[in-house]
Short mmCIF file of C-alpha atoms and ligand atoms in Angstrom, two decimals:
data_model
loop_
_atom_site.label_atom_id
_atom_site.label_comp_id
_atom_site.label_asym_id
_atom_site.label_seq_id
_atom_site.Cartn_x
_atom_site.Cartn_y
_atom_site.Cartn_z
CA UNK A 1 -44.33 -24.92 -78.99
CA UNK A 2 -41.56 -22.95 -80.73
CA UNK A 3 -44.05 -21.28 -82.82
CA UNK A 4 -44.80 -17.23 -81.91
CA UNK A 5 -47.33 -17.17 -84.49
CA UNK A 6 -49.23 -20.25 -83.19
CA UNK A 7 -48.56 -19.58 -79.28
CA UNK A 8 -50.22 -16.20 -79.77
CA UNK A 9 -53.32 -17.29 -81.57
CA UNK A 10 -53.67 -20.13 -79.20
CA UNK A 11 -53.19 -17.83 -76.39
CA UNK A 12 -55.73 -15.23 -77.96
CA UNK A 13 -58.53 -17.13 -78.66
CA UNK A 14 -58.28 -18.74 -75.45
CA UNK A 15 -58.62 -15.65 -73.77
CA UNK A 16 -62.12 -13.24 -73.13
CA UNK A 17 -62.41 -11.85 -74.73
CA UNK A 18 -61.09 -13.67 -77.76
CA UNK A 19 -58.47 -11.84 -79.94
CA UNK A 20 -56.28 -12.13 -83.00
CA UNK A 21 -53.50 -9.44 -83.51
CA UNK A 22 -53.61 -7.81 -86.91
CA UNK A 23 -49.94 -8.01 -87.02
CA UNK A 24 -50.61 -11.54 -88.54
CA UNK A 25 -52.57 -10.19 -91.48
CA UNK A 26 -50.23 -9.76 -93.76
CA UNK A 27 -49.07 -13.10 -95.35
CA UNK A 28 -48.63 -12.79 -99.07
CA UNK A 29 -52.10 -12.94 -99.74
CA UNK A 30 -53.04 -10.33 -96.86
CA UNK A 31 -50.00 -8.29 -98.75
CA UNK A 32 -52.20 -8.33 -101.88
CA UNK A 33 -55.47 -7.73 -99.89
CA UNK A 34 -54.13 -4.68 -98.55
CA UNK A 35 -53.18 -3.21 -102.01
CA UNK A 36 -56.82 -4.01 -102.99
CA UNK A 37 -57.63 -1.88 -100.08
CA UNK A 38 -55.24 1.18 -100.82
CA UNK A 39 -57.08 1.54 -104.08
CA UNK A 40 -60.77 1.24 -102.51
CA UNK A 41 -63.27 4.57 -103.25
CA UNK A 42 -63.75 4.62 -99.03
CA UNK A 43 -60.34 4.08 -98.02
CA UNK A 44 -59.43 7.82 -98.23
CA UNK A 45 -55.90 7.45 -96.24
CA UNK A 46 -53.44 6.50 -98.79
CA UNK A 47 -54.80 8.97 -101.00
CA UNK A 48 -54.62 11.64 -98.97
CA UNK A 49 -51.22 11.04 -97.70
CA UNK A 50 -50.17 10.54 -101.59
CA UNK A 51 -51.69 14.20 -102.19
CA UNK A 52 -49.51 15.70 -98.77
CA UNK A 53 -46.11 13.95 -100.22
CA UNK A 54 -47.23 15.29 -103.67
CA UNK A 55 -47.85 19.04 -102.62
CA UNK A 56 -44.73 19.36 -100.24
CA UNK A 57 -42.09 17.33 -101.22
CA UNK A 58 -39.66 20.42 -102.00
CA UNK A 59 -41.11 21.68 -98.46
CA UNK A 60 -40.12 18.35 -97.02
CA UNK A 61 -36.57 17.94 -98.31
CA UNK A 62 -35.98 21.82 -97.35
CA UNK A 63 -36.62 20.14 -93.71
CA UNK A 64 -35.13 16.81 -94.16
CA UNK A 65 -31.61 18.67 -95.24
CA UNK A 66 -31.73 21.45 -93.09
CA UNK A 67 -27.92 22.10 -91.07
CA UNK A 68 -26.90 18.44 -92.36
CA UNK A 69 -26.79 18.53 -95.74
CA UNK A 70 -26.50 14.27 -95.89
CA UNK A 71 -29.19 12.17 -94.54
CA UNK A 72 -30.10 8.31 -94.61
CA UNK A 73 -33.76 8.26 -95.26
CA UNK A 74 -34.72 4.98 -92.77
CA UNK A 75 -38.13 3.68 -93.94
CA UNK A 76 -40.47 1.34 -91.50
CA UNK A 77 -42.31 -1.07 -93.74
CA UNK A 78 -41.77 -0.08 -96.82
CA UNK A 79 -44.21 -1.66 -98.81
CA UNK A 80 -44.35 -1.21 -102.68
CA UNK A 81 -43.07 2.02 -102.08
CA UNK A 82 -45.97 3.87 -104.15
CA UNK A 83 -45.88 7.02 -101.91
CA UNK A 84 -42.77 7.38 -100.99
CA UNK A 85 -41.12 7.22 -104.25
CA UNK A 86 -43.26 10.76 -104.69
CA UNK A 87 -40.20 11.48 -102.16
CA UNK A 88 -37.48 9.71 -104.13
CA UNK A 89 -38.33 11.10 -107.28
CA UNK A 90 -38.31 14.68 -106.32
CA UNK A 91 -35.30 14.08 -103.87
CA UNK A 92 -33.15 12.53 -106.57
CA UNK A 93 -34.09 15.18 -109.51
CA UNK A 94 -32.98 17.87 -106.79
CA UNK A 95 -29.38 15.84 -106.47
CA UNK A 96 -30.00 15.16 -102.37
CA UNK A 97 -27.05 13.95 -100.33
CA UNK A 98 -28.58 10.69 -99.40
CA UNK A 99 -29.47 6.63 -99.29
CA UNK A 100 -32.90 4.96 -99.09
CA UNK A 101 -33.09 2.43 -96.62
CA UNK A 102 -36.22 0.51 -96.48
CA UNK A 103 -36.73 -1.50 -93.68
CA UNK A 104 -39.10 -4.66 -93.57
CA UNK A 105 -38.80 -8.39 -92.08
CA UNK A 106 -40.10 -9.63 -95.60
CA UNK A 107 -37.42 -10.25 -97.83
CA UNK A 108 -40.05 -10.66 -100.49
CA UNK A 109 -41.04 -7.15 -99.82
CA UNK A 110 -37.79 -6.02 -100.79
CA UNK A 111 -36.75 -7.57 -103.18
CA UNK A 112 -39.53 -6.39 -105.09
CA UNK A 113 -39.25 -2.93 -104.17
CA UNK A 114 -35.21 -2.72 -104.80
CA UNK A 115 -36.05 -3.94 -108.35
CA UNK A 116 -38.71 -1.79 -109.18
CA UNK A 117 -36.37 1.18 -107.55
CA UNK A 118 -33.24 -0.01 -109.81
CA UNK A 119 -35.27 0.34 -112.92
CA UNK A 120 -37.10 4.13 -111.43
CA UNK A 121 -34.05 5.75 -110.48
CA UNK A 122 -30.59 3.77 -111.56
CA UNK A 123 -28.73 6.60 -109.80
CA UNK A 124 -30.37 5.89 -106.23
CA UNK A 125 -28.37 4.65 -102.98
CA UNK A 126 -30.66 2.28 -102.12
CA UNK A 127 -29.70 -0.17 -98.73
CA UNK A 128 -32.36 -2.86 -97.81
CA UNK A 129 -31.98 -4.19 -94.65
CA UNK A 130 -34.28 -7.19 -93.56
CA UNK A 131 -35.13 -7.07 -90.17
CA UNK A 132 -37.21 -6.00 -87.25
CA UNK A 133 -36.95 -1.84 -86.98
CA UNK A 134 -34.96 -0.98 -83.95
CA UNK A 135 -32.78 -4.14 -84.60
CA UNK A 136 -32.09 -2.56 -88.36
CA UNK A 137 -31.51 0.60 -87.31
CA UNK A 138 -28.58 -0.44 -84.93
CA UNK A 139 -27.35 -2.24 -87.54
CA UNK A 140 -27.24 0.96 -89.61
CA UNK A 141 -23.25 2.26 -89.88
CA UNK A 142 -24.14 6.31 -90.28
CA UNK A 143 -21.13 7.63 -89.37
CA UNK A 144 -22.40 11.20 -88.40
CA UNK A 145 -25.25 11.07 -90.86
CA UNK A 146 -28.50 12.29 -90.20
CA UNK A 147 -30.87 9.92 -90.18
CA UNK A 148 -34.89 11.04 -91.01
CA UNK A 149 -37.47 7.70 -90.53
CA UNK A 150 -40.26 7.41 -92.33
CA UNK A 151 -43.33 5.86 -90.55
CA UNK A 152 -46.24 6.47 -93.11
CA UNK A 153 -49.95 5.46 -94.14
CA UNK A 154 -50.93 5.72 -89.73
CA UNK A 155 -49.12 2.41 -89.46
CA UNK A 156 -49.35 3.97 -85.78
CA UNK A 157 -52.81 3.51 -85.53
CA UNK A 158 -52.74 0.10 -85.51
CA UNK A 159 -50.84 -0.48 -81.84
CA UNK A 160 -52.42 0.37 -78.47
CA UNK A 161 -52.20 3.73 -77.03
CA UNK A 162 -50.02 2.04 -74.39
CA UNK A 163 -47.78 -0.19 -77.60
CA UNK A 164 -47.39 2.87 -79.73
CA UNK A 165 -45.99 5.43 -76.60
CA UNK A 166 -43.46 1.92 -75.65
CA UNK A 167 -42.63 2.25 -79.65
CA UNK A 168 -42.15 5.52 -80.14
CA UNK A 169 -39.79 5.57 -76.86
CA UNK A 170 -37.91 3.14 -78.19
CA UNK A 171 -37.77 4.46 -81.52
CA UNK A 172 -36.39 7.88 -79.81
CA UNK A 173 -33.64 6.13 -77.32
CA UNK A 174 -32.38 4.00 -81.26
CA UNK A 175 -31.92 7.79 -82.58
CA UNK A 176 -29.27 10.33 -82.14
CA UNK A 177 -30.10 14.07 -81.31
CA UNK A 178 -30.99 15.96 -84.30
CA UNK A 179 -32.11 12.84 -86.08
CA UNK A 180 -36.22 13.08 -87.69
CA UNK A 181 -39.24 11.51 -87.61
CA UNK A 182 -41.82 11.98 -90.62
CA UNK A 183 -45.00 10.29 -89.54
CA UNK A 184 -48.65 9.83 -90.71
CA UNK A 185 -51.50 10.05 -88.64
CA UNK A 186 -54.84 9.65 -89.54
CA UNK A 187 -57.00 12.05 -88.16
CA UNK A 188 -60.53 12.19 -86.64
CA UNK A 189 -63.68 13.38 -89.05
CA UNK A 190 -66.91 12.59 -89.98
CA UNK A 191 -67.46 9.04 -88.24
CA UNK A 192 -69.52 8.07 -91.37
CA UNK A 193 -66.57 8.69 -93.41
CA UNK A 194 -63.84 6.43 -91.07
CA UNK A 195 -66.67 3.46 -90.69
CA UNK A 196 -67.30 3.25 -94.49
CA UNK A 197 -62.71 2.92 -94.65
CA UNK A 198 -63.04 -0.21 -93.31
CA UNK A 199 -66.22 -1.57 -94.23
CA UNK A 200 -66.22 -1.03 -98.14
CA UNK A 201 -69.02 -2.33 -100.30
CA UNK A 202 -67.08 -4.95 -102.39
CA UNK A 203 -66.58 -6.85 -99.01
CA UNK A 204 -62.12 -6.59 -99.29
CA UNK A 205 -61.71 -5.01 -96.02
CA UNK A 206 -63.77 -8.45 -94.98
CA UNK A 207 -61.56 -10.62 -96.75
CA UNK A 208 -58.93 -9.25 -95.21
CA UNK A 209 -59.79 -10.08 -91.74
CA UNK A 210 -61.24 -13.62 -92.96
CA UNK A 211 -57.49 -13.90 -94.28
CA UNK A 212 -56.15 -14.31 -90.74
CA UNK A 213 -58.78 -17.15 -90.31
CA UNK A 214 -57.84 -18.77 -93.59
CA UNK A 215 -54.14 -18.07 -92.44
CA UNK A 216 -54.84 -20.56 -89.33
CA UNK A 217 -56.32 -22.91 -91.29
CA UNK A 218 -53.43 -23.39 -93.52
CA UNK A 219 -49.94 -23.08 -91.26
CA UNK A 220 -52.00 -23.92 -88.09
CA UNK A 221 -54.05 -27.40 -89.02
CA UNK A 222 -57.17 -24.82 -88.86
CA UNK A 223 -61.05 -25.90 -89.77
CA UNK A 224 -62.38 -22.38 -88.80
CA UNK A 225 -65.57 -22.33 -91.23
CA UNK A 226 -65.03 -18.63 -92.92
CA UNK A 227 -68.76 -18.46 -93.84
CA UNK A 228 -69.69 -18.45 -89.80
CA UNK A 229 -67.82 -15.49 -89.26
CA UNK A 230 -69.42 -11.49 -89.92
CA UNK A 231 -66.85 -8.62 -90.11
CA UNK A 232 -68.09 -6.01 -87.95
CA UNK A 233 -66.29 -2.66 -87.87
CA UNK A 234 -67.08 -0.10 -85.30
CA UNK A 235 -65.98 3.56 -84.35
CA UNK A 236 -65.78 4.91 -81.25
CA UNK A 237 -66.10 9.07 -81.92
CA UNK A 238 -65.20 9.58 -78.01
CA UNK A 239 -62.15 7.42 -78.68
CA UNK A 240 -61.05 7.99 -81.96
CA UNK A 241 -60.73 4.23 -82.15
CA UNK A 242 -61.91 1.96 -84.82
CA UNK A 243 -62.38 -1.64 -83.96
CA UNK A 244 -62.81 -4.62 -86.39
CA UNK A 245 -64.58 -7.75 -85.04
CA UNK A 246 -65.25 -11.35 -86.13
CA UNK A 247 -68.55 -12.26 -84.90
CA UNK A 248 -69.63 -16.03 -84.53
CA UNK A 249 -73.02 -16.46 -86.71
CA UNK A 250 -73.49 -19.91 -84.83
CA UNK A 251 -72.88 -22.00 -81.37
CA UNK A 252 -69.45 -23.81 -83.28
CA UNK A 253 -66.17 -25.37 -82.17
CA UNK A 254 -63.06 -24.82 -83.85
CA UNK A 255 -59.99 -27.16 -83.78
CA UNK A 256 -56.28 -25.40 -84.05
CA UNK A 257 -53.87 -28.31 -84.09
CA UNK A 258 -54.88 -30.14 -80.85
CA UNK A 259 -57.09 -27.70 -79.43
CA UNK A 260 -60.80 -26.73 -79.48
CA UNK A 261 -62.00 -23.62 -79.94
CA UNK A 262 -65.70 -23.24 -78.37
CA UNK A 263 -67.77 -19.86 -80.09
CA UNK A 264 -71.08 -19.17 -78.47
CA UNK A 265 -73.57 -17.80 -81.09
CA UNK A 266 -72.55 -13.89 -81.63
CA UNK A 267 -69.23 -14.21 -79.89
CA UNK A 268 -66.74 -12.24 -81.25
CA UNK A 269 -63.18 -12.21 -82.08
CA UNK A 270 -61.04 -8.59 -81.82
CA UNK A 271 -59.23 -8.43 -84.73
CA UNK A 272 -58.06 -4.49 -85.05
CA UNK A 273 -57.78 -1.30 -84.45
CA UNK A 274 -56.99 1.41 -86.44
CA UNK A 275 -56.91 4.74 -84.00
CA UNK A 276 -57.71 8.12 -85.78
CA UNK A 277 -55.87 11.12 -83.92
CA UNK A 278 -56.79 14.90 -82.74
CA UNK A 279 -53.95 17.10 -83.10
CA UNK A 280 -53.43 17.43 -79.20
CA UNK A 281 -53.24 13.49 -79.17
CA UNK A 282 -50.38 13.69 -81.70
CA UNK A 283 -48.64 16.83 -80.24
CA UNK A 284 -49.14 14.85 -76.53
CA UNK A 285 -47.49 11.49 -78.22
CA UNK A 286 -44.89 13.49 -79.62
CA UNK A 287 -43.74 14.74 -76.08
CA UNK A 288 -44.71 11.82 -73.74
CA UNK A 289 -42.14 10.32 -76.02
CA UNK A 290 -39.11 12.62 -76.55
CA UNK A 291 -39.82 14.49 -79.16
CA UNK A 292 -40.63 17.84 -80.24
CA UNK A 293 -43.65 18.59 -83.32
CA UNK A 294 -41.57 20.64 -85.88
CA UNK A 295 -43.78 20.99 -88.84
CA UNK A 296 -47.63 19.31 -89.88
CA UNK A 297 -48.48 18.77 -93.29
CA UNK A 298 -52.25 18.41 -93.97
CA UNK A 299 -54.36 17.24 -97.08
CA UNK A 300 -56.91 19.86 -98.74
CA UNK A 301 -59.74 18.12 -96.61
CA UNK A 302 -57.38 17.55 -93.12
CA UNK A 303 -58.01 14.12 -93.12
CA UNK A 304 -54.22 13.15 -92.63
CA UNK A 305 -51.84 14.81 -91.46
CA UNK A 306 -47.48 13.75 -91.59
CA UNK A 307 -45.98 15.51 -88.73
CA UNK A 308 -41.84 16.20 -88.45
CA UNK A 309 -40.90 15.38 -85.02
CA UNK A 310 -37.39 15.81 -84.02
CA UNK A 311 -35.27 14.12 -81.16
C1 AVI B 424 -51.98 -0.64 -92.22
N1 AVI B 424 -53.03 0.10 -91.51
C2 AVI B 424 -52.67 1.49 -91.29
C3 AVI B 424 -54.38 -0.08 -92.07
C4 AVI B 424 -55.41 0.75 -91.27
O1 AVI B 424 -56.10 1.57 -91.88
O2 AVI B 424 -55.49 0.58 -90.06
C5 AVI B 424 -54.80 -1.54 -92.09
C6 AVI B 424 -56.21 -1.73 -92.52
N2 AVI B 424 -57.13 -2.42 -91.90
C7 AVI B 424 -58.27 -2.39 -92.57
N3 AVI B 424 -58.11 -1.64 -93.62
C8 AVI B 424 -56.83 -1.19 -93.63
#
């Protein structure tokens, strides 16, 4: 099977316990689920990232221009670009020596975004380059430049300890000395607060995990019934980890292509985690993995915090 998408889910659901990676969420329609989400009441991060770009954006290009006047501002999954073009707008009314370069393996995604930036700001360098993010940033001819990578909304959060200190390595040997990091974190609270992010009352964050079943169904010659499956979202205040399971509301056998899936009543499925951060954790991360905390930025309530970490 030539197929990465359908040798991991095989692999994952064949394993105990049974697992999905949330890396598969976003299809088109997870895409759109996941802008649904951004604008729920409970989900407080992109909000209060939005409000730390908002307050310190001169702060931040003081920073991102400091001894090297030109700098190629590298983003990691761009998106539609709603909070960083707080960024782009300030940065191109202040006349910055620089290019956007948004990063993403959906061409889609870019496409969109470069059009929407064309009509925003006509006088913006803008390079899109469609590919996976160390590969890109090889690819990426600076000639001397500076280059400051964006990693926003605690995109982090979503790998393994272990996965996001093998990232972040990499991410530091793919950069030159001197080069940035500008990185969200969500950060530990009020475990009421985190549990009601991902378990909204309008049922999206559910949908958005069912997606990845529906997904299957579709591209994998799936019959996973979506009405025998409960989103359960848990947070671990020890941990700082919040976990989203599937849970099996019957004894039922799934077929994926030519295999059979076998759920016991109340087995569940891992489908997530999202890892909220203290600030040792981040300042720890930061130097298991080359690089040195220069400056936190923090919302009015701390929920968030974007830390500048320099190789
Ligand atoms: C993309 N990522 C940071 C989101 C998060 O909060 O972990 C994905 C998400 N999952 C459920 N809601 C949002």
């Amino acid at each position: 099977m030539n197929n990465q998408f359908a040798r991991d889910v095989l692999k994952g659901l064949t394993s105990t316990p049974k697992e999905l990676s949330s890396k598969y969420f976003y299809d088109e329609e997870g895409d759109a689920i996941f802008q649904q989400i951004m604008n729920l009441e409970e989900y407080y991060l992109t909000r209060s990232e939005h409000e730390i770009l908002k307050a310190n954006k001169a702060r931040i290009l003081d920073i991102f221009r400091n001894d090297a006047p030109r700098f190629n501002l590298v983003e990691f999954g761009a998106g539609d670009g709603y909070k960083t073009k707080v960024l782009l707008e300030h940065f191109v009314s202040s006349e910055a020596d620089f290019q956007y370069v948004p990063i993403d393996i959906s061409g889609n995604v870019l496409q969109i975004l470069k059009d929407s930036l064309e009509e925003e700001f006509p006088s913006l360098k803008v390079k899109c380059i469609k590919n996976e993010y160390f590969k890109a940033l090889k690819q990426l001819e600076n000639g001397g430049t500076r280059n400051v990578v964006l990693f926003l909304g605690s995109n982090i959060g979503n790998f393994t300890d272990s996965r996001a200190i093998e990232f972040l390595k990499e991410l530091n040997d793919a950069l030159r000395d001197g080069d940035l990091l500008f990185i969200g974190f969500d950060l530990m609270k009020d475990p009421d607060v985190i549990l009601r992010a991902y378990n909204d009352q309008e049922g999206v964050t559910r949908n958005f995990n069912l997606n990845l079943l529906k997904r299957i169904n579709r591209e994998l010659h799936g019959n996973f019934d979506l009405t025998g499956f409960k989103h359960f979202p848990t947070y671990n205040p020890v941990t700082g980890t919040t976990a989203s399971y599937l849970v099996s509301t019957k004894k039922q056998s799934v077929e994926i292509m030519d295999s059979n899936i076998e759920f016991e009543q109340w087995e569940a499925i891992h489908m997530e985690i999202s890892q909220k951060y203290s600030m040792n954790d981040i300042e720890s991360l930061a130097t298991q993995t080359g690089f040195a905390v220069i400056r936190n930025f923090y919302d009015s309530r701390k929920y968030f915090v974007n830390s500048v970490w320099r190789k």
